[in-house]
Each structure stands twice: as structure tokens, then as C-alpha cells.
XYZ file of C-alpha atoms in Angstrom:
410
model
C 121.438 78.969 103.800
C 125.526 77.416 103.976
C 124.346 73.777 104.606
C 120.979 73.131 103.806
C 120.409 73.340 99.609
C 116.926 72.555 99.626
C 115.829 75.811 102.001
C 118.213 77.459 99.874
C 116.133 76.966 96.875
C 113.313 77.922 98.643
C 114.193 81.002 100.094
C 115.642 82.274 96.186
C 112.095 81.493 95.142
C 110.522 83.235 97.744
C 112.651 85.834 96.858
C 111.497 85.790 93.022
C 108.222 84.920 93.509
C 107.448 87.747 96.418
C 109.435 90.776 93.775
C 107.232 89.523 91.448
C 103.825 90.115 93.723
C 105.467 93.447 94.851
C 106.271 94.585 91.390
C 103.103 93.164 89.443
C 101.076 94.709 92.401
C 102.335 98.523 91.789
C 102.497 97.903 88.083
C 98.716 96.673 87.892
C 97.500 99.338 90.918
C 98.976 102.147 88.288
C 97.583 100.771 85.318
C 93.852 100.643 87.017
C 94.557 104.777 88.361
C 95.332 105.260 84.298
C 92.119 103.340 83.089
C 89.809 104.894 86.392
C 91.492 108.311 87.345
C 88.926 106.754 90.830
C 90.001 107.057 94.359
C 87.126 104.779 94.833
C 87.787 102.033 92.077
C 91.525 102.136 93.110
C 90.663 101.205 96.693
C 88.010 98.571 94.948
C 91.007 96.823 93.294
C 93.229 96.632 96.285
C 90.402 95.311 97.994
C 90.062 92.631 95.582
C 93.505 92.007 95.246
C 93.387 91.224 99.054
C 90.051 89.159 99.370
C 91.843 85.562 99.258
C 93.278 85.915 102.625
C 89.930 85.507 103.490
C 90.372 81.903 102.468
C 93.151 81.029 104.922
C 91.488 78.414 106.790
C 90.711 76.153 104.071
C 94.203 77.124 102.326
C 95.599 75.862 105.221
C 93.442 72.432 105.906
C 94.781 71.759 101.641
C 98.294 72.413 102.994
C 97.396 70.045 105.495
C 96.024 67.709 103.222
C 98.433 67.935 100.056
C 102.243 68.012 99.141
C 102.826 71.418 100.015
C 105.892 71.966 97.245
C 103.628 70.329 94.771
C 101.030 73.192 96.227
C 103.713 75.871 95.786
C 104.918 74.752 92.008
C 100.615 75.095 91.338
C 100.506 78.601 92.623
C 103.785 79.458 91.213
C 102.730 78.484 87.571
C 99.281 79.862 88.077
C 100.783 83.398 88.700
C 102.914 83.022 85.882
C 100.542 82.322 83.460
C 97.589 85.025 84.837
C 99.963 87.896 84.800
C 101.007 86.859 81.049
C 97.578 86.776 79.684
C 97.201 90.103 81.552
C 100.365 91.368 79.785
C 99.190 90.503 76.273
C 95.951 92.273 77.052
C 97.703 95.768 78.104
C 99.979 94.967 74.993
C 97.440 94.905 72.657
C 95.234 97.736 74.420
C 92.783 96.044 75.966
C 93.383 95.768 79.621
C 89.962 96.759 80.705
C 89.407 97.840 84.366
C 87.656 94.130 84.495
C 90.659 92.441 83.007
C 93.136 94.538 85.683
C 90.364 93.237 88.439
C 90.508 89.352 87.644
C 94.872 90.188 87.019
C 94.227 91.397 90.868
C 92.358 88.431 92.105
C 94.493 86.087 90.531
C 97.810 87.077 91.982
C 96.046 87.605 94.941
C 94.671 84.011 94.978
C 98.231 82.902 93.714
C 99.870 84.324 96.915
C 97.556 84.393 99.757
C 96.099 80.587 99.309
C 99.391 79.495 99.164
C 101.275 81.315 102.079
C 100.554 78.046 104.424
C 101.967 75.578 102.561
C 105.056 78.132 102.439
C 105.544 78.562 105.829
C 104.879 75.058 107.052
C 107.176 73.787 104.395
C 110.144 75.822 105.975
C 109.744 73.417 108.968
C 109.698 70.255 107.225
C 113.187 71.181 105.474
C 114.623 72.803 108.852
C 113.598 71.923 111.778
C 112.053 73.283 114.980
C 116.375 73.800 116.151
C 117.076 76.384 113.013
C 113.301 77.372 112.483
C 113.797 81.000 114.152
C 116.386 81.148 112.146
C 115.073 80.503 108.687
C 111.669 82.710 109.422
C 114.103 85.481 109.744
C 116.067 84.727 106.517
C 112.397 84.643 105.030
C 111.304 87.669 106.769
C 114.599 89.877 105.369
C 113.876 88.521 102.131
C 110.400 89.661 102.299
C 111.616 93.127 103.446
C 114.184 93.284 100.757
C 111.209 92.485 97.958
C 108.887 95.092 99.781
C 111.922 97.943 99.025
C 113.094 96.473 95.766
C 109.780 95.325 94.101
C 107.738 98.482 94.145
C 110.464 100.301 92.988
C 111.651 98.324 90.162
C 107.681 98.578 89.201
C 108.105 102.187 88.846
C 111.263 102.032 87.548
C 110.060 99.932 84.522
C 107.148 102.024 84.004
C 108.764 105.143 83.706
C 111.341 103.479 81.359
C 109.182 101.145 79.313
C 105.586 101.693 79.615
C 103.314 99.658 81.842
C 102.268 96.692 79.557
C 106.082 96.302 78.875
C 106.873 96.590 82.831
C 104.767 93.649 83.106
C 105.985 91.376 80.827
C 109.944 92.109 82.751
C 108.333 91.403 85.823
C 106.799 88.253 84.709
C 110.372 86.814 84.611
C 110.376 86.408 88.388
C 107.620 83.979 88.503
C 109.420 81.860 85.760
C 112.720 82.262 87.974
C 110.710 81.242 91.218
C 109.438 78.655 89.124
C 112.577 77.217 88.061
C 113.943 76.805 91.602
C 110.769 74.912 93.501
C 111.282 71.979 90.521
C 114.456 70.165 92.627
C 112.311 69.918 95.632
C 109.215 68.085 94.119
C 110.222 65.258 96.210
C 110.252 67.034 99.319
C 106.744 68.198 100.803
C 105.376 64.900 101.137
C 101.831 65.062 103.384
C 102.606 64.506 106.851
C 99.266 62.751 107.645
C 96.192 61.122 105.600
C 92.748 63.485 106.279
C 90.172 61.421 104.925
C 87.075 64.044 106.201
C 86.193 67.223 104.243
C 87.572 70.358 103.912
C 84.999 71.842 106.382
C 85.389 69.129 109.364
C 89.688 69.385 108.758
C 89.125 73.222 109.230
C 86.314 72.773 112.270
C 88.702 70.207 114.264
C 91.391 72.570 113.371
C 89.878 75.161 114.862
C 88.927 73.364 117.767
C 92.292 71.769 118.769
C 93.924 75.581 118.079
C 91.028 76.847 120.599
C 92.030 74.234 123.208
C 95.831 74.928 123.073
C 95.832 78.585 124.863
C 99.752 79.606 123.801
C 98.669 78.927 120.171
C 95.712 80.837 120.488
C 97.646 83.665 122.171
C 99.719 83.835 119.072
C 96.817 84.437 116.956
C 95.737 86.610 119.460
C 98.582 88.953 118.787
C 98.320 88.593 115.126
C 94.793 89.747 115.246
C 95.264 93.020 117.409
C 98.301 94.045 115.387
C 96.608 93.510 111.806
C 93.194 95.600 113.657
C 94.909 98.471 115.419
C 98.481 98.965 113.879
C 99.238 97.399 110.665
C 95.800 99.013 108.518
C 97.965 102.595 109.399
C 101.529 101.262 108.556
C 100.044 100.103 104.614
C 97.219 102.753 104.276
C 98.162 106.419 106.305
C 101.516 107.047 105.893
C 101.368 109.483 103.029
C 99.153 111.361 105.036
C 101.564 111.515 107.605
C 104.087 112.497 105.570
C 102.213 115.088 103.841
C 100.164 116.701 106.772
C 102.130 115.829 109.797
C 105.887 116.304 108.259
C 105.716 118.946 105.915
C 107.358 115.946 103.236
C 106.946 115.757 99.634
C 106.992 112.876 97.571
C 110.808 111.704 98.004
C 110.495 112.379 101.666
C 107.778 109.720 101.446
C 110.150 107.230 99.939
C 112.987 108.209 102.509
C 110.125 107.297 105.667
C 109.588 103.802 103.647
C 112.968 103.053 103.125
C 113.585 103.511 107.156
C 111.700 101.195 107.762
C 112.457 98.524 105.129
C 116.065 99.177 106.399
C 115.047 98.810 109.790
C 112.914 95.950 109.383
C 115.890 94.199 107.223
C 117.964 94.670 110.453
C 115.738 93.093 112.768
C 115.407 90.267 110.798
C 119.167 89.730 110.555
C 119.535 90.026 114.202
C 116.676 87.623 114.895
C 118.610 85.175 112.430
C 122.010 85.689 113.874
C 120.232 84.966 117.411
C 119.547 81.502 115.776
C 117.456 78.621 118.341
C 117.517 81.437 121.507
C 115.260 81.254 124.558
C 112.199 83.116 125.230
C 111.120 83.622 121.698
C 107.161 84.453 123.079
C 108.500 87.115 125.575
C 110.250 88.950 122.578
C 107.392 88.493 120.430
C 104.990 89.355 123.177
C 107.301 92.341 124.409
C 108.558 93.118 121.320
C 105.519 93.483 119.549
C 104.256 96.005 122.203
C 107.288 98.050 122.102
C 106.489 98.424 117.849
C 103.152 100.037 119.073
C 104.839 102.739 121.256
C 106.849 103.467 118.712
C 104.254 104.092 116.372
C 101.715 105.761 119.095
C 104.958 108.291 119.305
C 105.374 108.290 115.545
C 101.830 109.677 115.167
C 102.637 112.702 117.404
C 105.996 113.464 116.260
C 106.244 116.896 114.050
C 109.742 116.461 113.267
C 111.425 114.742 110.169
C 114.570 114.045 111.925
C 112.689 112.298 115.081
C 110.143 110.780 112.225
C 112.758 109.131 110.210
C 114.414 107.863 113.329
C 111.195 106.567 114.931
C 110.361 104.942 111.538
C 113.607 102.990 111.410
C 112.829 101.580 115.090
C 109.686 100.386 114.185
C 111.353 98.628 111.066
C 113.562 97.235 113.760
C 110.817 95.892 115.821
C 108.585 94.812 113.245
C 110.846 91.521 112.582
C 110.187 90.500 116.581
C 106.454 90.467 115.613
C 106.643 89.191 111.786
C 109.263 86.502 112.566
C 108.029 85.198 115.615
C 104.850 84.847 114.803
C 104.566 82.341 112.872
C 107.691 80.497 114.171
C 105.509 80.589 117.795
C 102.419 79.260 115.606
C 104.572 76.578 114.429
C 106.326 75.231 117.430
C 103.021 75.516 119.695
C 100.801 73.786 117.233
C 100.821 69.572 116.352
C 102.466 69.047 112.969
C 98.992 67.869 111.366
C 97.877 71.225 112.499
C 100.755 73.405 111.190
C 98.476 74.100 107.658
C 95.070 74.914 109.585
C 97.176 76.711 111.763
C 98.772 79.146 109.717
C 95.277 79.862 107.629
C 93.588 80.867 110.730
C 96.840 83.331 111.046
C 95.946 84.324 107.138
C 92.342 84.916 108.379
C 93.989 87.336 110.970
C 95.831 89.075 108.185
C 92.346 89.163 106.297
C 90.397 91.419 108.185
C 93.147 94.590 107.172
C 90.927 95.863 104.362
C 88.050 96.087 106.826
C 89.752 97.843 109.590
C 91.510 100.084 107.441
C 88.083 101.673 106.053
C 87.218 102.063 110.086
C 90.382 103.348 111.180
C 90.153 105.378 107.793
C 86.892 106.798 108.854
C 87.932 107.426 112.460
C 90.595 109.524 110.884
C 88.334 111.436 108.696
C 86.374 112.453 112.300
C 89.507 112.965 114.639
C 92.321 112.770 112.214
C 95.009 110.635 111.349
C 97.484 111.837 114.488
C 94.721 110.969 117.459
C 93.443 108.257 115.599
C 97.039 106.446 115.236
C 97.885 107.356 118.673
C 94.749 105.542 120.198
C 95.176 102.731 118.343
C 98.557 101.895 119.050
C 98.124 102.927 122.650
C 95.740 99.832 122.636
C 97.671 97.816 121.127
C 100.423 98.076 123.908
C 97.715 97.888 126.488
C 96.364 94.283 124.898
C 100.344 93.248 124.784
C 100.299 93.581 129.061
C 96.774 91.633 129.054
C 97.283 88.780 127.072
C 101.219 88.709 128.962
C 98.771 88.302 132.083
C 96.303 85.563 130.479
C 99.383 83.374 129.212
C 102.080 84.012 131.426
C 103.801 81.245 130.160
C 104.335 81.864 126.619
C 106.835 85.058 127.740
C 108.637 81.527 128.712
C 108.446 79.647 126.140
C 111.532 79.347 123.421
C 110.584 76.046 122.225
C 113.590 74.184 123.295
C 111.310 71.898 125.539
C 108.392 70.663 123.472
C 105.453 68.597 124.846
C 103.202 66.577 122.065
C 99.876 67.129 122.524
C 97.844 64.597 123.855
C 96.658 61.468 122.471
C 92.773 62.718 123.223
C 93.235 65.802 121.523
C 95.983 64.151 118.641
C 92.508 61.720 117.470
C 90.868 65.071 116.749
C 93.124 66.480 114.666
């Protein structure tokens, strides 16, 4: 952040650019409750809102393909102007529960399509020696946007109306904006793909398939977006409400344990800078967040609850970091975009597994149905340990090119 200007003005525009998603997300999710008053059309919006991840793989083989801050400038200015034409809809009264729809898909496709190009640009300004490092700087400021964003949101509605709340908000995009212009000659495409979209993304895949610590990585990804994540975004008001005994601000007090913790986890993970055996934490680490949350979902008491919340802040950052600092240092540098869309695919299938986990809950609720599914998730920590003993090993210090067989295919 000292020495190096350019991730500098990336990480501010992460900054700006993820309070904006945060904030426009809460202000837009309220205004389509207002228009609705639907359970169901609610969960129809965040659904839509969330659908682009589903385009990872062939967000990634464009990163791959294009100059990712060129990319990231595109996406940027694409937000900006969607949310405005939103804003002077819900300013002038007609913000329909169709216009509040197509506001959700296009942040959504604003974000999520452009979250490889982000990532893999962090490498090309840092390198593999500082890129633990700067994933964790990225991480905290991720956290920090999580706890800030939504609240400003409500903050702004309560003080100005929605439809004024957005236009505020839609300064951060302009901000994030701002900063990505001094890097537009940075980002330049690492290697010329000639093929299309669908062979880049089909040799992708098969080179990622081949390389068996890369594909351990996703591995992880996967079984923590199935079995843990779906409860951390979706259950914990019910928690709160049926488990604790908590009203509203008690709710806000669990979240902000574990935006706290996760900020501190992410600052220790920076301060531990290029440090060896970055899979065993993630590997290890990432197993020790599901106990914590298979013990969160039989804990009765507030005091325990808001301690166990801030641990699993804590170890959150060894499995958000790491991941896609492993996925980075395991992978070729032509792969790096494909890569990190297949990890976006990963994210993808939340939405899905939280309407089965959701209807798990509704059978055996919320408490069994958390425990289980963080019980498995420790349980597929130990196996894939045992299928790829070497990645508890591996800190990326000593790197080995693939080789030139595979390289051709990539």
C-alpha cells in the first residue's frame, strides 16, 4: 500500500466500487419489499441479482483474453450509469418491480463478470512475493464495505428517502471510477487467444482438471459455498431470533462480530506477508471456520454466540484470502482468468443450495440442519488433506511452470 501506487489505486477503488454494490444492493432489495410487500419476489430479486456468477467461466477466459483494467474501467462505468438511470426512475416514481429487477441484474453483471479480471490484476501489479499480502488488504477492504455499505444504505434511507439514497450512493462508482483511469496502461493481455470463447474456457478447464492442487482449491471453494456459506448470508436472523432470544439490534451486534472478526483475520494474514504453508492454513483453517459454525448452531447463549461469531470472522479471512491467492500461484499465468471464473462458478451455485439447505431447515430446523452441514464440511477438509497431501505444503515460495505439453493447451 507504502510503495506500490498503482495497487494503491486499486485497492481505493475496490473500496468505492464494492460500498457502492453493498449500499446499492440494500437500497434496491428495500425498494423492491416497498413495491412487492413478497417474501417470494424479494428472494426472486436476490436471485437475479446473483445469476451472473453463473457466467464465471467465460468472464474469466475475457480476462484472459483482454486488458483486464480496461475490463474493470467497462464494468466500473457500466454500474455507474445503470444505477443512475435506476435513480431517475425511483425519482420520478416509476421504479417498477421490472425496472428494480434489470437495476439488480445490472449491478450484478457489473460485479460478478468482472471479479476475474480484479483478482488476476492484483498479481500483475504485485507479484507472487507480496500476493498473500495484497489479497488480505483486498479481503479487509471487502469486510470493511460489507459493515459500512449496508449500513450507510439504511442510513440514507431513513434520512433521505430511497430514490435520494441512491443517487448518494452512486458517487462511489464515479469515485472508483476516477481512480482505475491512471492505470489504463497497466493490464496489458498476458498472451494472444486466437480460439473462441468456448475452446479458451474448455482447455481451461482441462489444464485446471490436470493440475490436482488447483483443483483442490476449487474443491474447497465449492464445499464451503454448498454447506457453510448459503447459512452465513441466508439463516442468521433466524438464529438470532429463534435460537438467541435477539431482537433486531442484537442482529446487527452478531454481524458486526463477525465483520470485526473477519477484518482481523485479514490484517493478520497481511501482516504475515509471503509466509510458508499458505494451503495447510487454508486447508486447516477453513475446517476450523466449520467447527466453529457447527458449534454456533447449537449454542443458546448470546455471550458464547457473539464470541463464536467473532471466531468465525477470524477464520473466514484463512479461507477468503487464501483462496484465491492458492488459485493464483498453482495455476499458469494464461490460466489465472479461466481460473478464477471456474472459482466464480463455485460461488454461483449459493442461491441453489441455499433454497435446499432452506428447505432442509423447514423439515429439521435451522440448528440440526447448520450443524450437519458444517460437520461435513470439516469432514471433506480431512479428505481432500488426504487426496492432496501436498498442498498443506505448499506456500508458493518454490514454483514449478507447468509443462511445455500442457503450456500448448492453454
Amino acid at each position: 500500500m507504502r510503495e506500490n501506487r498503482p495497487f494503491r489505486l486499486l485497492w481505493f477503488s475496490n473500496l468505492f466500487f464494492f460500498g457502492g454494490v453493498w449500499t446499492q444492493t440494500l437500497v434496491l432489495g428495500w425498494l423492491a419489499w416497498e413495491t412487492t410487500h413478497s417474501d417470494f419476489l424479494l428472494a426472486v430479486f436476490g436471485a437475479v441479482r446473483l445469476a451472473p456468477l453463473l457466467l464465471g467461466p467465460f468472464a474469466g477466459a475475457f480476462a484472459d483474453r483482454h486488458n483486464r483494467v480496461r475490463l474493470l474501467v467497462i464494468a466500473c462505468s457500466w454500474a455507474l450509469a445503470a444505477v443512475s438511470v435506476v435513480a431517475t426512475l425511483a425519482s420520478l416514481g416509476r421504479a417498477s418491480y421490472g425496472v428494480l429487477l434489470v437495476g439488480g441484474l445490472a449491478l450484478g453483471l457489473a460485479q460478478s463478470p468482472s471479479q476475474p479480471a480484479r483478482a488476476s490484476l492484483v498479481l500483475d501489479l504485485v507479484g507472487r512475493q507480496n500476493l498473500s499480502n495484497a489479497n488480505a488488504l483486498n479481503s479487509m477492504a471487502l469486510n470493511m464495505t460489507q459493515v459500512i455499505g449496508p449500513a450507510a444504505g439504511g442510513l440514507l434511507i431513513n434520512a433521505l428517502g430511497a430514490p435520494a439514497a441512491l443517487w448518494v450512493s452512486t458517487i462511489w462508482y464515479a469515485v472508483s471510477l476516477v481512480l482505475l483511469l491512471p492505470l489504463r496502461g497497466l493490464g496489458q493481455v498476458v498472451h494472444e487467444h486466437t480460439g473462441s470463447s468456448v475452446r479458451m474456457v474448455v482447455s481451461g478447464l482441462r489444464a485446471i482438471c490436470r493440475n490436482r492442487m488447483a483443483a483442490t482449491v476449487l474443491l474447497v471453494t465449492l464445499a464451503a459455498n454448498t454447506l457453510v456459506w448459503p447459512i452465513a448470508q441466508s439463516f442468521i436472523p433466524v438464529f438470532a431470533q429463534e435460537s438467541l432470544g435477539l431482537d433486531a439490534a442484537g442482529l446487527g451486534w452478531l454481524l458486526t462480530c463477525s465483520g470485526l472478526g473477519g477484518l482481523a483475520g485479514s490484517l493478520v494474514i497481511a501482516w504475515l506477508g509471503d509466509f510458508r504453508f499458505k494451503g495447510g492454513l487454508f486447508v486447516f483453517g477453513t475446517a476450523a471456520w466449520g467447527a466453529m459454525w457447527a458449534l454456533f448452531a447449537v449454542s443458546r447463549s448470546p455471550a458464547a454466540s457473539f464470541v463464536l461469531m467473532t471466531a468465525i470472522g477470524v477464520l473466514s479471512a484463512a479461507f477468503g484470502v487464501l483462496q484465491t491467492t492458492l488459485l493464483l500461484m498453482t495455476t499458469d499465468v494464461r490460466l489465472h482468468g479461466r481460473a478464477l471464473g471456474v472459482q466464480e462458478l463455485a460461488i454461483g451455485v449459493m442461491p441453489v443450495t441455499s433454497l435446499i439447505l432452506g428447505a432442509f431447515a423447514q423439515h429439521f430446523g435451522i440448528s440440526a440442519t447448520a450443524f450437519v452441514s458444517a460437520t461435513l464440511l470439516v469432514l471433506l477438509m480431512f479428505a481432500l488433506a488426504a487426496w492432496t497431501p501436498q498442498l498443506l505444503r505448499y506456500g508458493g515460495q518454490d514454483h514449478h511452470l507447468p509443462s511445455r505439453d500442457s503450456a500448448s493447451e492453454v
